[in-house]
Each structure stands twice: as C-alpha cells, then as structure tokens.
Coordinates of C-alpha atoms in Angstrom, one line a residue:
Chain L
M1 CA -31.3 23.1 -7.8
S2 CA -28.3 24.4 -6.0
W3 CA -27.0 20.9 -5.8
A4 CA -27.5 20.2 -9.4
R5 CA -25.8 23.5 -10.3
L6 CA -22.8 22.4 -7.8
S7 CA -22.4 18.9 -9.4
F8 CA -22.6 20.4 -12.8
R9 CA -19.8 22.8 -12.1
L10 CA -17.7 20.2 -10.6
Q11 CA -17.6 18.1 -13.5
R12 CA -18.4 21.2 -15.9
W13 CA -15.5 20.6 -18.4
E14 CA -16.3 17.0 -19.1
I15 CA -19.7 18.0 -19.6
V16 CA -19.1 20.8 -21.8
F17 CA -16.7 18.7 -23.8
L18 CA -19.1 15.5 -24.3
T19 CA -21.8 18.0 -25.1
A20 CA -20.0 19.6 -27.8
G21 CA -18.7 16.3 -29.1
V22 CA -22.3 15.0 -29.2
A23 CA -23.9 18.0 -30.6
L24 CA -21.2 17.6 -33.4
L25 CA -21.8 14.2 -34.3
A26 CA -25.4 14.2 -33.9
G27 CA -25.7 17.2 -36.1
A28 CA -23.5 15.4 -38.7
M29 CA -25.6 12.2 -38.7
L30 CA -28.6 14.6 -39.0
W31 CA -27.1 16.3 -42.2
Y32 CA -26.2 13.2 -43.9
A33 CA -29.7 11.6 -43.0
S34 CA -31.1 14.8 -44.9
Q35 CA -28.7 14.3 -47.6
L36 CA -29.8 10.6 -48.0
M37 CA -33.5 11.4 -47.7
A38 CA -33.0 14.1 -50.3
V39 CA -31.5 11.6 -52.8
V40 CA -34.5 9.3 -52.3
A41 CA -37.1 11.9 -52.5
E42 CA -35.9 13.5 -55.4
N43 CA -35.8 10.2 -57.3
P44 CA -38.8 8.4 -56.4
G45 CA -38.6 6.0 -59.3
C46 CA -35.5 4.8 -58.5
D47 CA -34.3 2.1 -55.5
P48 CA -31.1 4.0 -54.7
S49 CA -29.5 0.9 -53.0
A50 CA -29.4 -0.8 -56.6
F51 CA -28.0 0.1 -59.8
T52 CA -30.5 -0.2 -62.0
S53 CA -30.9 1.3 -65.6
G54 CA -31.5 5.1 -65.5
C55 CA -30.6 5.4 -61.4
E56 CA -27.0 4.8 -61.8
A57 CA -26.4 8.3 -60.7
V58 CA -28.7 8.0 -57.8
A59 CA -27.1 4.7 -56.7
R60 CA -23.6 6.2 -57.0
R61 CA -24.5 9.2 -54.7
Y62 CA -26.1 7.1 -52.1
D63 CA -23.2 4.8 -52.2
E64 CA -21.1 7.5 -51.1
L65 CA -23.3 8.8 -48.8
S66 CA -23.5 5.3 -47.2
D67 CA -19.8 4.9 -46.7
F68 CA -19.5 7.8 -44.4
V69 CA -22.7 7.0 -42.7
T70 CA -21.1 3.4 -41.9
Q71 CA -18.2 5.3 -40.1
F72 CA -20.7 7.1 -37.8
T73 CA -22.2 3.5 -36.6
N74 CA -18.9 3.0 -35.2
L75 CA -18.9 6.3 -33.5
T76 CA -22.2 5.5 -32.1
W77 CA -21.4 2.3 -30.8
A78 CA -18.3 3.7 -28.9
A79 CA -19.9 6.6 -27.7
P80 CA -21.6 5.1 -24.5
F81 CA -18.2 3.6 -23.4
G82 CA -16.6 7.1 -23.6
I83 CA -19.2 9.3 -22.2
G84 CA -19.9 6.8 -19.2
L85 CA -16.2 6.5 -18.6
I86 CA -15.2 10.4 -19.0
L87 CA -18.2 11.3 -16.7
G88 CA -17.9 8.1 -14.3
V89 CA -14.4 7.9 -13.4
P90 CA -13.6 11.4 -12.0
L91 CA -16.9 11.6 -10.0
V92 CA -15.2 9.9 -6.8
A93 CA -11.6 9.5 -8.1
R94 CA -11.0 13.1 -8.6
E95 CA -12.3 13.8 -5.1
I96 CA -10.2 11.2 -3.5
D97 CA -7.1 12.3 -5.6
R98 CA -7.5 16.0 -4.5
G99 CA -8.6 15.1 -0.8
T100 CA -11.8 17.2 -1.3
T101 CA -13.6 13.9 0.2
Q102 CA -12.0 15.0 3.6
I103 CA -14.3 17.9 3.6
A104 CA -17.3 16.3 1.9
W105 CA -17.4 13.3 3.7
T106 CA -17.4 15.0 7.1
L107 CA -20.0 17.7 6.3
S108 CA -22.3 14.9 4.9
R109 CA -23.5 12.8 7.4
S110 CA -24.0 9.7 5.2
R111 CA -21.4 8.9 2.2
I112 CA -24.4 7.1 0.6
Q113 CA -26.4 10.2 0.1
W114 CA -23.3 12.0 -0.9
L115 CA -22.6 9.4 -3.5
A116 CA -26.3 9.2 -4.6
G117 CA -26.5 13.4 -4.8
R118 CA -23.2 13.4 -6.9
L119 CA -24.5 10.8 -9.4
V120 CA -27.6 12.4 -10.2
V121 CA -26.2 14.9 -12.8
P122 CA -23.9 12.7 -14.6
T123 CA -26.5 10.0 -14.7
L124 CA -28.9 12.6 -16.5
V125 CA -25.9 14.0 -18.8
V126 CA -25.4 10.2 -19.8
I127 CA -29.2 9.8 -20.2
G128 CA -29.5 12.8 -22.4
L129 CA -26.5 13.0 -24.4
L130 CA -26.9 9.1 -25.4
A131 CA -30.9 9.6 -25.7
A132 CA -29.6 12.2 -28.4
L133 CA -27.4 10.0 -30.3
A134 CA -29.9 7.2 -29.9
V135 CA -32.6 9.3 -31.7
T136 CA -30.2 10.6 -34.5
S137 CA -28.8 7.2 -35.1
E138 CA -32.6 5.9 -35.6
I139 CA -33.3 8.9 -38.0
L140 CA -29.9 8.1 -39.8
T141 CA -30.8 4.1 -40.0
A142 CA -34.1 5.1 -41.1
A143 CA -32.6 7.3 -44.0
L144 CA -30.1 4.7 -45.3
F145 CA -32.8 1.8 -45.1
P146 CA -35.9 3.5 -46.2
Q147 CA -38.1 0.6 -46.8
A148 CA -37.0 -1.0 -43.5
N149 CA -39.6 -1.1 -40.4
L150 CA -36.7 -0.3 -37.9
S151 CA -39.1 -1.0 -35.0
E152 CA -38.6 -4.8 -35.8
D153 CA -35.5 -4.8 -37.4
F154 CA -32.2 -5.9 -36.0
T155 CA -30.3 -3.7 -38.6
W156 CA -27.1 -2.0 -36.6
Y157 CA -28.3 -3.6 -33.6
G158 CA -26.4 -2.3 -30.8
R159 CA -25.6 0.9 -32.7
R160 CA -28.6 2.8 -32.5
G161 CA -31.7 3.2 -30.2
G162 CA -32.2 3.0 -26.5
L163 CA -29.3 0.3 -25.8
L164 CA -26.8 3.1 -26.2
V165 CA -28.3 4.6 -23.0
A166 CA -28.4 1.4 -21.2
R167 CA -24.5 0.8 -22.4
G168 CA -23.6 4.4 -21.2
L169 CA -25.2 3.6 -17.7
V170 CA -23.2 0.5 -17.2
A171 CA -19.8 2.5 -18.4
L172 CA -20.6 5.2 -15.9
G173 CA -21.3 2.5 -13.3
V174 CA -17.8 0.5 -14.1
G175 CA -16.3 4.2 -14.2
V176 CA -17.7 5.4 -10.6
L177 CA -16.5 1.7 -8.9
V178 CA -13.2 1.8 -10.4
G179 CA -12.5 5.3 -9.7
A180 CA -13.9 4.6 -6.1
I181 CA -11.7 1.5 -5.3
L182 CA -8.2 3.0 -7.1
G183 CA -8.8 6.9 -5.8
R184 CA -6.5 8.0 -8.6
L185 CA -7.7 9.7 -11.6
L186 CA -5.5 8.9 -14.3
P187 CA -4.8 4.9 -13.1
A188 CA -8.5 4.8 -12.9
L189 CA -9.2 6.1 -16.5
L190 CA -6.8 3.4 -17.7
A191 CA -8.5 0.7 -15.4
G192 CA -11.8 1.7 -16.0
T193 CA -11.5 1.3 -20.0
V194 CA -9.8 -2.5 -19.4
V195 CA -12.8 -3.4 -16.9
T196 CA -15.3 -2.0 -19.2
G197 CA -14.0 -4.0 -22.0
L198 CA -14.2 -7.2 -19.8
V199 CA -17.4 -6.2 -18.6
F200 CA -19.0 -5.7 -21.8
G201 CA -17.1 -8.8 -23.4
G202 CA -18.6 -11.1 -20.8
L203 CA -22.2 -9.2 -21.1
T204 CA -22.0 -9.8 -24.9
L205 CA -20.9 -13.5 -24.6
G206 CA -23.9 -13.9 -21.9
M207 CA -26.5 -12.4 -24.0
D208 CA -25.4 -14.3 -27.1
R209 CA -25.7 -17.5 -25.6
W210 CA -29.2 -16.5 -24.0
N211 CA -30.2 -15.8 -27.7
E212 CA -29.0 -18.6 -29.3
A213 CA -30.8 -20.5 -26.8
E214 CA -34.0 -18.8 -28.4
A215 CA -33.1 -18.7 -31.8
L216 CA -34.4 -20.3 -35.0
V217 CA -32.1 -22.4 -37.0
L218 CA -32.8 -21.7 -40.6
P219 CA -31.3 -23.4 -43.6
Y220 CA -28.6 -21.6 -45.4
G221 CA -29.9 -19.2 -48.1
R222 CA -33.0 -18.4 -46.5
D223 CA -33.7 -14.5 -46.6
I224 CA -32.6 -13.2 -43.2
T225 CA -32.6 -9.3 -43.8
G226 CA -33.6 -7.7 -40.7
D227 CA -33.0 -10.7 -38.2
L228 CA -30.5 -10.9 -35.8
S229 CA -27.7 -13.4 -37.2
L230 CA -25.9 -15.1 -34.3
G231 CA -23.7 -17.2 -36.6
E232 CA -23.8 -20.4 -38.7
R233 CA -24.1 -23.9 -37.8
V234 CA -23.9 -27.3 -39.4
V235 CA -26.5 -29.8 -38.9
L236 CA -25.0 -33.2 -39.4
A237 CA -27.1 -36.2 -41.2
D238 CA -27.7 -37.7 -37.7
G239 CA -29.4 -34.3 -36.7
E240 CA -26.5 -33.1 -34.3
M241 CA -25.8 -29.4 -34.6
M242 CA -22.3 -27.7 -34.2
T243 CA -20.2 -24.8 -35.2
F244 CA -17.4 -24.9 -38.0
L245 CA -14.9 -24.9 -35.1
E246 CA -16.2 -27.8 -33.3
M247 CA -16.4 -29.7 -36.6
Q248 CA -12.8 -28.9 -36.9
R249 CA -11.9 -30.0 -33.4
R250 CA -13.6 -33.4 -34.3
G251 CA -11.0 -34.1 -36.7
V252 CA -12.7 -32.7 -39.8
G253 CA -9.8 -30.5 -41.1
S254 CA -10.9 -29.8 -44.5
F255 CA -14.5 -29.1 -45.7
A256 CA -16.2 -26.8 -48.2
I257 CA -20.0 -25.6 -48.3
A258 CA -21.4 -25.5 -51.6
M259 CA -23.7 -22.8 -53.1
D260 CA -26.9 -24.4 -51.7
G261 CA -25.4 -24.7 -48.2
Q262 CA -24.6 -28.3 -48.2
V263 CA -21.3 -29.4 -46.3
Y264 CA -19.1 -31.8 -48.0
V265 CA -15.9 -33.3 -46.8
P266 CA -13.1 -34.5 -49.1
P267 CA -12.5 -38.4 -49.8
E268 CA -10.3 -39.8 -47.1
G269 CA -6.6 -39.0 -47.3
S270 CA -7.1 -36.1 -49.8
E271 CA -8.5 -32.4 -49.7
F272 CA -10.3 -30.5 -51.9
E273 CA -8.5 -28.6 -54.8
G274 CA -9.3 -25.0 -55.4
M275 CA -11.4 -25.4 -58.3
E276 CA -13.2 -28.6 -58.3
S277 CA -16.9 -28.9 -57.0
P278 CA -17.2 -30.3 -54.0
E279 CA -20.7 -32.0 -54.8
E280 CA -18.9 -34.1 -57.4
V281 CA -15.8 -35.2 -55.4
G282 CA -17.0 -34.9 -52.0
E283 CA -18.8 -36.8 -49.3
L284 CA -22.1 -34.7 -48.0
I285 CA -22.0 -34.5 -44.1
G286 CA -24.7 -32.1 -43.6
Q287 CA -26.4 -28.8 -44.3
S288 CA -25.3 -25.4 -43.2
H289 CA -27.6 -23.4 -41.2
V290 CA -27.8 -20.1 -39.7
L291 CA -29.3 -19.2 -36.2
V292 CA -31.6 -16.0 -36.2
I293 CA -34.0 -14.1 -33.9
P294 CA -36.6 -13.1 -36.2
A295 CA -36.8 -9.3 -36.8
E296 CA -40.1 -9.0 -35.0
R297 CA -38.5 -9.9 -31.8
Y298 CA -36.3 -6.7 -31.9
P299 CA -38.3 -4.8 -29.3
E300 CA -38.5 -7.7 -27.1
I301 CA -34.9 -8.6 -27.4
V302 CA -34.1 -4.6 -27.0
A303 CA -35.9 -4.4 -24.0
R304 CA -34.3 -7.5 -22.6
E305 CA -30.8 -6.6 -22.9
A306 CA -31.6 -2.9 -21.7
A307 CA -33.2 -4.5 -18.4
V308 CA -30.0 -6.7 -18.0
L309 CA -27.5 -3.8 -18.7
G310 CA -29.8 -1.4 -16.2
G311 CA -29.5 -4.4 -13.8
V312 CA -26.1 -4.5 -14.1
A313 CA -25.5 -0.6 -14.1
V314 CA -27.2 -0.8 -10.6
L315 CA -24.9 -3.5 -9.5
F316 CA -21.9 -1.5 -9.9
G317 CA -23.6 1.6 -8.5
L318 CA -24.4 -0.5 -5.0
G319 CA -20.6 -1.4 -5.5
S320 CA -19.6 2.0 -5.5
G321 CA -21.9 2.8 -2.4
V322 CA -20.0 0.0 -0.7
V323 CA -16.9 1.1 -1.5
V324 CA -17.4 4.5 -0.8
H325 CA -18.8 3.8 2.8
R326 CA -16.0 1.8 3.6
R327 CA -12.8 3.5 2.0
R328 CA -10.5 6.1 3.4
P329 CA -11.1 9.6 2.0
V330 CA -7.6 9.8 0.8
Chain S
M1 CA -12.9 13.5 35.9
S2 CA -16.2 12.1 36.6
D3 CA -18.2 15.3 37.1
I4 CA -16.9 16.7 33.8
E5 CA -18.4 15.7 30.6
V6 CA -16.1 13.8 28.1
V7 CA -16.6 14.2 24.7
L8 CA -13.7 12.3 23.2
T9 CA -12.3 9.2 24.3
T10 CA -9.9 6.4 23.2
R11 CA -9.3 3.3 25.1
D12 CA -6.3 1.1 24.4
L13 CA -6.4 2.6 20.9
A14 CA -3.7 1.1 18.6
K15 CA -3.9 1.5 14.9
R16 CA -1.4 -0.7 12.5
Y17 CA -1.1 0.1 8.9
R18 CA -0.6 -2.6 6.2
R19 CA 2.7 -2.0 5.9
G20 CA 2.9 -3.0 9.2
V21 CA 3.8 0.1 11.1
W22 CA 2.0 1.1 14.4
A23 CA 1.0 4.6 14.1
L24 CA -0.9 4.4 17.6
A25 CA 0.4 1.9 20.3
G26 CA -2.3 1.7 22.7
I27 CA -3.5 4.8 24.0
D28 CA -6.2 6.3 26.6
L29 CA -7.3 9.5 26.3
D30 CA -10.2 11.4 27.8
I31 CA -10.8 14.9 26.3
P32 CA -13.3 17.1 28.5
A33 CA -15.9 19.4 27.1
G34 CA -15.2 23.1 26.3
G35 CA -11.8 24.9 25.8
I36 CA -9.2 23.8 23.2
T37 CA -6.8 21.0 23.6
A38 CA -3.6 21.0 21.8
L39 CA -2.4 17.8 20.3
V40 CA 1.3 18.3 20.0
G41 CA 3.8 16.0 18.6
P42 CA 6.5 15.4 16.0
N43 CA 5.7 14.2 12.4
A44 CA 4.7 10.5 12.3
A45 CA 3.5 10.6 16.0
G46 CA 0.1 9.4 15.1
K47 CA -1.7 12.9 15.5
S48 CA -3.4 12.6 12.1
T49 CA -4.2 8.9 12.6
L50 CA -6.0 9.8 16.3
I51 CA -7.9 12.4 14.8
K52 CA -9.0 10.3 11.7
T53 CA -10.3 7.5 13.7
W54 CA -12.4 9.7 15.7
V55 CA -13.6 11.2 12.2
G56 CA -14.5 7.5 11.0
F57 CA -11.9 7.6 8.4
E58 CA -9.5 5.0 10.0
R59 CA -10.7 1.9 11.8
P60 CA -9.0 1.1 15.0
T61 CA -6.8 -2.1 14.9
R62 CA -7.5 -2.8 18.8
G63 CA -9.5 -0.8 21.5
S64 CA -11.9 1.8 20.8
V65 CA -12.8 5.8 20.3
S66 CA -16.1 7.4 21.0
V67 CA -17.4 10.8 20.2
K68 CA -19.9 11.6 22.8
G69 CA -20.2 8.1 23.4
I70 CA -20.7 7.1 19.8
D71 CA -18.4 4.7 18.1
P72 CA -17.7 6.6 14.6
W73 CA -16.8 3.4 13.1
R74 CA -20.4 1.6 14.1
D75 CA -22.2 5.0 13.6
R76 CA -20.5 7.2 11.6
S77 CA -23.5 9.6 10.6
G78 CA -24.2 9.7 14.7
A79 CA -20.6 10.7 15.5
L80 CA -20.2 13.0 12.6
A81 CA -23.4 14.9 13.7
H82 CA -21.1 16.3 16.6
L83 CA -18.0 16.8 14.6
G84 CA -16.8 19.6 12.5
Y85 CA -13.3 18.8 10.5
V86 CA -10.7 20.7 9.3
P87 CA -8.1 18.7 7.5
Q88 CA -4.5 19.0 7.2
S89 CA -4.6 20.5 3.6
P90 CA -7.7 22.7 3.1
A91 CA -8.6 20.4 -0.1
L92 CA -11.2 22.9 -1.2
Y93 CA -12.8 22.4 -4.7
D94 CA -10.7 24.1 -7.2
G95 CA -13.5 24.7 -9.6
L96 CA -15.9 26.2 -7.1
S97 CA -15.9 29.7 -5.6
V98 CA -15.8 30.4 -1.6
S99 CA -19.8 30.8 -1.9
D100 CA -20.1 27.6 -3.8
H101 CA -18.4 26.0 -1.0
L102 CA -20.9 27.5 1.6
D103 CA -23.9 26.2 -0.8
L104 CA -22.2 22.9 -0.8
A105 CA -21.9 22.7 2.7
V106 CA -25.8 23.6 3.4
Q107 CA -26.6 20.9 0.9
L108 CA -24.6 18.3 2.5
R109 CA -25.1 19.4 6.2
P110 CA -28.7 19.9 7.6
G111 CA -28.4 23.0 9.6
F112 CA -25.5 24.2 8.2
D113 CA -25.3 28.1 9.6
R114 CA -24.4 29.6 5.9
A115 CA -25.1 33.5 7.1
S116 CA -22.7 32.8 10.4
A117 CA -19.9 31.4 8.1
S118 CA -20.4 33.7 5.4
E119 CA -20.3 36.7 8.0
R120 CA -16.8 35.3 9.5
L121 CA -15.3 35.1 6.1
D122 CA -16.4 38.5 5.3
Q123 CA -14.9 39.8 8.3
L124 CA -11.7 38.1 7.3
G125 CA -11.7 40.1 3.7
I126 CA -12.2 36.9 1.8
P127 CA -14.5 37.6 -1.0
L128 CA -17.1 35.2 -1.3
D129 CA -17.1 35.1 -5.4
A130 CA -13.6 34.3 -5.2
G131 CA -12.6 30.8 -6.8
A132 CA -10.9 28.6 -4.2
R133 CA -7.8 28.2 -6.5
H134 CA -7.1 31.9 -6.4
L135 CA -7.0 31.8 -2.5
S136 CA -3.8 32.1 -0.5
G137 CA -3.0 29.0 1.9
G138 CA -4.0 31.0 5.0
Q139 CA -7.5 32.0 3.3
Q140 CA -8.0 28.4 2.4
A141 CA -7.5 27.4 5.7
Q142 CA -9.9 30.2 6.8
V143 CA -12.4 28.8 4.2
A144 CA -12.1 25.1 5.8
L145 CA -12.7 26.4 9.4
A146 CA -15.5 28.3 8.4
L147 CA -17.0 25.5 6.9
A148 CA -16.3 23.4 10.2
L149 CA -17.7 26.1 12.4
G150 CA -20.8 26.6 10.0
T151 CA -21.8 23.3 10.8
R152 CA -22.2 24.4 14.7
A153 CA -20.9 21.0 15.7
S154 CA -20.2 20.8 19.6
I155 CA -16.7 19.4 18.8
L156 CA -14.0 20.8 16.3
L157 CA -11.2 18.4 15.3
L158 CA -8.5 20.1 13.3
D159 CA -5.7 18.3 12.0
E160 CA -2.6 20.3 11.6
P161 CA -4.3 23.2 9.7
L162 CA -1.6 25.5 10.7
A163 CA 1.4 23.4 9.2
S164 CA 1.5 25.2 6.0
L165 CA 0.5 29.0 7.0
D166 CA 2.7 31.9 7.4
P167 CA 2.9 33.4 10.9
L168 CA 0.1 36.1 10.6
A169 CA -2.2 33.6 8.9
R170 CA -1.6 31.3 12.0
R171 CA -2.1 33.9 14.0
E172 CA -5.5 34.8 12.5
F173 CA -6.6 31.5 12.2
L174 CA -6.1 30.8 15.9
H175 CA -7.9 34.1 16.7
V176 CA -10.8 33.0 14.7
L177 CA -10.7 29.4 16.2
T178 CA -10.3 30.6 20.1
D179 CA -13.2 33.3 19.4
A180 CA -15.7 30.7 18.1
V181 CA -14.8 28.2 20.8
R182 CA -15.6 30.8 23.4
T183 CA -18.5 32.1 21.7
D184 CA -20.1 28.9 21.0
G185 CA -19.0 26.7 23.8
A186 CA -17.6 24.2 21.5
T187 CA -14.6 22.0 22.2
A188 CA -11.8 21.9 20.0
L189 CA -8.9 19.5 19.4
L190 CA -5.9 21.4 17.5
S191 CA -3.0 19.1 16.3
S192 CA 0.2 20.7 15.6
H193 CA 3.9 20.1 15.7
I194 CA 4.7 23.8 16.5
V195 CA 4.2 24.5 20.3
T196 CA 4.6 28.2 20.2
D197 CA 1.4 28.4 17.9
V198 CA -0.6 26.7 20.2
E199 CA 0.6 28.0 23.5
Q200 CA -1.6 31.0 23.7
A201 CA -4.7 29.5 22.0
C202 CA -5.0 26.1 24.2
D203 CA -6.5 25.4 27.6
R204 CA -5.1 21.6 27.7
L205 CA -2.2 19.8 26.2
I206 CA -1.8 16.1 25.0
V207 CA 2.0 15.4 23.7
L208 CA 2.0 12.5 21.4
G209 CA 5.2 10.7 20.8
V210 CA 6.1 7.5 18.8
G211 CA 2.3 6.3 19.1
R212 CA 1.7 6.7 22.9
V213 CA 0.5 9.6 25.2
L214 CA 3.3 11.1 26.9
L215 CA 1.5 13.9 28.5
Q216 CA -1.9 15.0 29.1
E217 CA -2.3 18.0 31.3
T218 CA -3.9 21.6 31.2
V219 CA -1.1 24.0 29.9
V220 CA -1.6 26.0 33.6
D221 CA -0.5 22.4 35.3
A222 CA 2.0 21.7 32.7
L223 CA 3.7 25.0 33.3
A224 CA 3.5 24.8 36.9
S225 CA 4.5 21.5 37.6
H226 CA 8.1 21.3 35.2
R227 CA 11.1 23.1 36.0
I228 CA 14.1 22.8 33.6
G229 CA 18.0 23.6 34.3
P230 CA 21.5 21.9 33.5
A231 CA 21.5 18.4 33.6
E232 CA 23.9 18.0 36.5
E233 CA 21.7 20.2 38.6
A234 CA 18.6 18.1 38.4
S235 CA 18.1 15.7 41.4
G236 CA 14.0 15.0 41.5
E237 CA 11.9 13.3 39.1
V238 CA 13.6 13.9 35.8
V239 CA 11.7 13.2 32.8
S240 CA 14.3 13.3 30.3
T241 CA 17.4 15.4 29.3
F242 CA 18.1 16.9 25.8
L243 CA 20.2 19.4 24.3
G244 CA 19.5 23.3 25.0
P245 CA 19.7 25.9 22.2
A246 CA 23.5 26.6 23.1
G247 CA 24.2 22.9 22.9
E248 CA 23.9 22.4 26.8
R249 CA 22.4 19.6 28.1
L250 CA 19.2 20.4 29.9
A251 CA 17.1 18.5 32.0
L252 CA 13.3 18.7 32.6
E253 CA 12.3 17.7 36.1
R254 CA 8.8 17.0 37.2
S255 CA 8.8 19.4 40.3
T256 CA 7.1 22.5 41.5
Q257 CA 9.9 23.8 44.1
D258 CA 13.4 22.7 43.0
D259 CA 15.0 26.2 43.5
R260 CA 18.1 25.3 41.4
L261 CA 15.9 25.0 38.5
R262 CA 13.7 27.4 36.6
P263 CA 10.1 27.1 35.4
A264 CA 10.0 25.7 32.0
T265 CA 8.5 27.0 28.9
L266 CA 5.7 24.9 27.4
E267 CA 8.2 24.1 24.5
E268 CA 10.5 22.8 26.9
V269 CA 7.9 20.8 28.7
V270 CA 7.1 19.2 25.2
L271 CA 10.7 18.8 24.0
G272 CA 11.3 17.1 27.4
Y273 CA 8.6 14.7 27.0
L274 CA 9.3 14.0 23.1
A275 CA 13.0 13.4 24.3
S276 CA 11.7 10.9 27.1
A277 CA 10.3 9.0 24.2
R278 CA 13.2 8.8 21.9
P279 CA 13.6 5.5 20.4
V280 CA 16.3 3.3 21.7
P281 CA 18.3 2.1 18.8
G282 CA 17.4 -1.4 18.1
R283 CA 13.9 -1.2 19.5
E284 CA 11.2 -0.9 17.3
R285 CA 7.7 0.9 18.1
A286 CA 5.2 -1.9 18.8
A287 CA 1.8 -1.9 20.1

C-alpha cells in the first residue's frame, strides 16, 4: 500500500485534476440521461424521436437534449487520449527532467521493476476513470436510443463502452514511451500528442481494412440501423467493386446516384445538368452499395479491437521498458 | 596492492560523448576497500563521468570498469547491490516529504535500513514530515546521503555533493560521511573540485585532469612526497610550475628532502598536478 500511496503522491495533481474532470463529465452525462429518460417515461404514448401529432412538445424537448448529448460523445471520444497522455507522459519524463531518476534508479536494483511499480497506479487510474466514462456513456446512449439493444448495436461505436478504456491504455503507453525517450516533460507532451494521433490514425486504418474484409455488401437503401457502416462502394455491371474515388481515378469524371442507388454516367462528352434526372439521360454503369458489419457482431468486433489495442499498449509498455533500461537518467 | 581488496577498478577506461568530446581518455584505477578516497579535479575533468560508469549510467567507449569484480553495464543490478550513490544535485522528489523518501527507498531497495536513516536525519534536526522542496540545499544533501547510507551498501559514490553547499553544511556533510564510513567500514569515493573540503576527511587522493589520472596516492604519501618553492630554486623532479597567491612562480617537486623547498599542502599538490596537465594550445584532448 505504501508504494501505491507514494505513486499516487507523485502524480496526485494530474490524478485529482482528471478525476474531477471525469466526475464532472460523468455527472453531466447522467443528468442528461435522466432528463431523456424522464421525457420518455412521462410520455409513454409518444415516440420522442418523431414529430408525430400530439407529441411535438415531447419531440422538441428530446431534440434539444439530443443536441447537448451529441457534444458529450465528442468529449468521451477524446477523453482516453487526454487521460492516457496526461498520466503517461510525466511518469518517466518528469523524473528524468528533474533528475530524480538518479536516486530512484540507483536505489532500485532493476529499472524494469521500478517502471512496473510506477505504472501500476496510473494504469489503474486510467482504467477506473475511463471505465466510469464507459458506463455513463452507455447509460446516456441507452437513454437517447431507448428502443435500441446496445449490446448488439454499433451506434456511437468507439464513443462508449470498453473501447474507451483500451484506447486510454494505448495513449498511456505512448505517453510513457515518448516521455522516456525525450526525458523532457513539455516536449514529450507535444510529441506524445502527435505520436498518439499517428498511432491511432494507423490503427483506425488497419481496423477499417480488417473490418472491410469481413463486411457485408448491401444494396443502397437497405436499413442498416445499428450496423457498422464502412462506406459506400459501386458495384459495376461486370461485378467489379470500387470506391467512388477509384471510379474517378479511372476517368469517370462525372456521375450521379439515383434515389434507388443506381449509378449513372452522362453521355460521352457531356455532364449532368443540375435538375435533370440521371435515369433519363445517363447510362447506367452500376449500383451503389454499402459495406456494413451487421449489428449482431458488435460484441465480437469490440472485443477484437480491444484485444488489438491491448496488445499495442503492451508493446508500448515493453518499448518503454527497453528505453528505461538503456537510457541515461538525466 | 595484491593483498588489499580492490572494490572499484577501471582498465583503460575511455568515454567519448556524441559530440566527440573525450571525457575520459583511458584511465586505470584501483580503489581499495575502506576509507574515503577523494576524486579531485576541475570542472569537466571527467569526475562525474567516471562515477557514472561505475553506477551504470554511462557505457564506456573503451576499456572496462568493475564494482567488486562486476561489470555494471552487463550486470547493473549486481553492481548496484554494492553501491550507494549521491548525485551532484540531491534531486529529491518535490512532492514528497523526507519520510516519504525513506518509504520510497524501503520499497525500492530490499534491506534498506529505514531506522538508521531516520535516526541520522533526526540527529541533524531534519524534520521527517517536512516537504523536500522546503529543505535547504544542505538538508537536501543530507537526505540524499541518508538514502545512500541507508542502503547499507559497502561502497558509496558521491558525485560532488558539496558543490552547492555553504561551508557549515559542507562540514556537517563530511562529518556524517566520515562517521558513517568509519562505523560501517564502507568505502567512499567523494568527488570534488574543492581540495580544502576533502583534505581532512579523505584517506586517499586521485587527481583527475583532462580525462586522465594525474595522481593516485594516499593523502599521507602525497603530502610527504612533495615539496614546493620558488621555481628558480627547484632542481629535482619538477611536476610543474604554476603561479602562487602573490603572483610568484612556484614549482612543485616530487621529493622528500629538498631543504630549499618547504613541504607542499594538499591544495598545492593538486594544483601542481593540474598545472602539469594544462592543455597545450593547439593540442586537443584525445584518447
């Protein structure tokens, strides 16, 4: 317990600041969730998401609350990165910056043990704070979409639930590693932010590719509520599938998509005018489709992404260990 | 030195930093067990680099170092098990109290003697509940020393701990150090660029200049084997000549009996050897 107490004291201001921020955010989310639930409970005959006759006031109130709630999802999306970096970067960087590693690394016979010990409290704080946000964001989402079965629904994917925790752990790992390499607090915080952006950019790209490889190709117009949409594709008459960008790269400069999702190109040498119907003047070249992961695969996809993120976090932790083991203490 | 236990050694130790500067240019040292050895030299002589190679903070560019026969770069934890270290600046944790530092040491170092460290600080009037940031420089140095002594390590490496202390704090620090070394039978290596500070406390002297060992001797032998006087009267084995306090040119001679010269003080011995290593214009330090 003494080690936990000392670790907490070494980062107490960050922990207090982040805990207060998360408490405020979670409190606000719960309050809005209770408001949404009250709107639904007080008007059992109304669908609050539709302006049906006699339910206009309910729908208006629900709409107002929804606007605020959507802003919260931006904060819950950003929270893992902020919390992970704020706790991760100073862990080694501040010690090197202030020279305290000279004492710590000679008192401790193993720097790896020292790092592992120092990681325990920040890791638990990241897990605890983001778990709180994960739960409250689930409650808020459930309040906003009362008809949805959120355990099998991609609505607000990555902005609620356990993925917040996994992302926070990766950001923590990035922060620790960058801080250990640079050994200066402020530069490490800036560099950590950039590296986190690059890491998550790469991870998102990779996960999208993986999901696309397993996605269903559904004709345009099909109800995909709750599914994970991975973008649109055009399926040409010969069965070839491509993105709109790829189509343009192949020289199809102008095209139009009809209401039913059919894709037309204008007659050779001309372009579609604003008001004309593409079905009447254009040539049908294919059908627009959407790539989706069906809603029922939500638990599996979340578990898979969390496992990948967990693995990446472990890699950053190991990298931090290598750097700490080899580097100078000042 | 075959019948004396040697605890710290270097063999042809050279260290070059990335910017191309040689901090150590191939030195051989054997530091025997017991007592306090002063490592004296001007700034940038390589004192800190030398100590940091034993602690495992710096990797030798060439040559080897050992702590009780252990290469600290290959087996850092093995070497650290024998070492207590006091860095140049105490570098305590701002947000922790003195007592927290002792708790931290207990957590990090198996066998850390919290009771004796606590008692030592208590005797010096350093409150255990005081925040590290509220301590004076001398008190911070004493806490750092108490942490090193509390490890019960048989070898203490002290990297210019006196540099930023006032004269009274320096005296107290040295008193605690000498007392602890005599009581515990430990070996201490104390680096400093202020000779008067270490003269009373140390048994052995190593003078380091431009990355080389210029003198390695017991303090008693160093004092007995050097004489000093006006440069024109020196006729024996002159170590170097340098300016005296009144601007006169003095010569340090390695001799025991030249009656024209008087016995040299330790400061004059050190100055003489440092003067002997003054860089010649146009010649750079190289390994």
